[in-house]
Coordinates of C-alpha atoms in Angstrom, one line a residue:
X1 CA 0.0 0.0 0.1
X2 CA 1.4 3.3 -1.0
X3 CA 0.0 7.1 -0.5
X4 CA -2.9 7.4 -2.9
X5 CA -3.9 3.8 -3.0
X6 CA -7.7 3.5 -1.9
X7 CA -7.9 1.1 1.1
X8 CA -11.0 -0.3 3.4
X9 CA -10.0 -0.4 6.9
X10 CA -11.6 -2.3 9.8
X11 CA -10.9 -0.9 13.1
X12 CA -11.8 1.2 16.3
X13 CA -11.3 5.0 16.0
X14 CA -10.8 6.9 19.4
X15 CA -10.9 10.2 20.3
X16 CA -9.1 11.6 23.4
X17 CA -9.2 14.9 24.8
X18 CA -6.0 16.9 24.9
X19 CA -5.3 18.4 28.4
X20 CA -4.4 22.1 29.0
X21 CA -1.9 21.2 31.6
X22 CA -0.4 17.8 32.5
X23 CA -0.9 18.6 36.1
X24 CA -4.4 19.8 35.8
X25 CA -7.5 17.8 35.0
X26 CA -9.2 20.3 32.7
X27 CA -9.2 19.5 29.1
X28 CA -9.8 21.0 25.9
X29 CA -12.5 20.7 23.7
X30 CA -10.1 19.5 20.9
X31 CA -9.6 15.9 20.7
X32 CA -6.8 13.9 19.5
X33 CA -8.1 11.3 17.1
X34 CA -6.5 7.5 17.0
X35 CA -7.3 4.7 14.5
X36 CA -6.6 1.2 15.7
X37 CA -6.7 -0.9 12.5
X38 CA -7.5 -4.5 13.0
X39 CA -7.9 -5.3 9.1
X40 CA -7.2 -3.6 6.0
X41 CA -7.2 -4.3 2.4
X42 CA -6.7 -2.4 -1.0
X43 CA -9.5 -1.6 -3.2
X44 CA -8.7 -1.8 -6.7
X45 CA -11.8 -2.2 -8.9
X46 CA -9.6 -2.5 -12.1
X47 CA -9.0 -6.2 -12.1
X48 CA -11.1 -8.8 -14.2
X49 CA -12.0 -12.3 -12.9
X50 CA -9.6 -14.8 -11.8
X51 CA -9.4 -18.0 -9.6
X52 CA -9.2 -16.0 -6.3
X53 CA -11.6 -13.3 -7.3
X54 CA -14.2 -12.4 -4.8
X55 CA -17.6 -10.1 -5.1
X56 CA -17.7 -7.4 -2.6
X57 CA -21.6 -7.0 -2.2
X58 CA -21.2 -3.5 -0.8
X59 CA -19.1 -1.9 -3.5
X60 CA -19.8 -4.6 -6.5
X61 CA -16.2 -4.7 -7.3
X62 CA -14.1 -7.6 -7.8
X63 CA -11.1 -8.3 -5.5
X64 CA -8.1 -10.3 -6.7
X65 CA -5.0 -11.2 -5.0
X66 CA -1.9 -13.0 -6.8
X67 CA 0.0 -15.6 -5.1
X68 CA 3.0 -13.2 -4.9
X69 CA 0.8 -10.6 -3.3
X70 CA -0.7 -13.1 -0.7
X71 CA 2.9 -14.1 0.2
X72 CA 4.1 -10.4 0.6
X73 CA 0.9 -9.8 2.7
X74 CA 2.1 -13.0 5.0
X75 CA 5.4 -11.8 5.1
X76 CA 4.0 -8.1 6.2
X77 CA 1.8 -9.6 8.7
X78 CA 4.8 -11.3 10.7
X79 CA 6.7 -8.1 10.7
X80 CA 7.4 -6.7 14.0
X81 CA 7.1 -2.9 12.6
X82 CA 3.8 -3.6 10.7
X83 CA 2.2 -0.4 12.8
X84 CA 4.8 1.7 11.6
X85 CA 4.5 0.8 8.1
X86 CA 0.8 1.3 8.2
X87 CA 1.0 4.6 9.9
X88 CA 3.5 5.9 7.2
X89 CA 1.2 4.4 4.3
X90 CA -2.0 5.9 5.9
X91 CA -0.6 9.6 6.8
X92 CA 3.1 9.9 5.6
X93 CA 3.5 13.7 6.4
X94 CA 2.7 13.1 10.1

């Protein structure tokens, strides 16, 4: 996944209030937003049918993964810095 790719995320979005001063319990009305991603997939919609194609009932698009892509995802899933890679791909300027 690289900047500009369309992805579908499944996760939990959290909003935490920011404190005015760490020593005081008063908080601002501005929230820091976090996204805890549980699952992601790239949305392509450009591929034709294949042996691994599946219909997405919500978007009507075909989703296809090649054997090479499946292997890449398995290797990526075992990576210790998967969270950092996802953050960089979702918001590279942050």
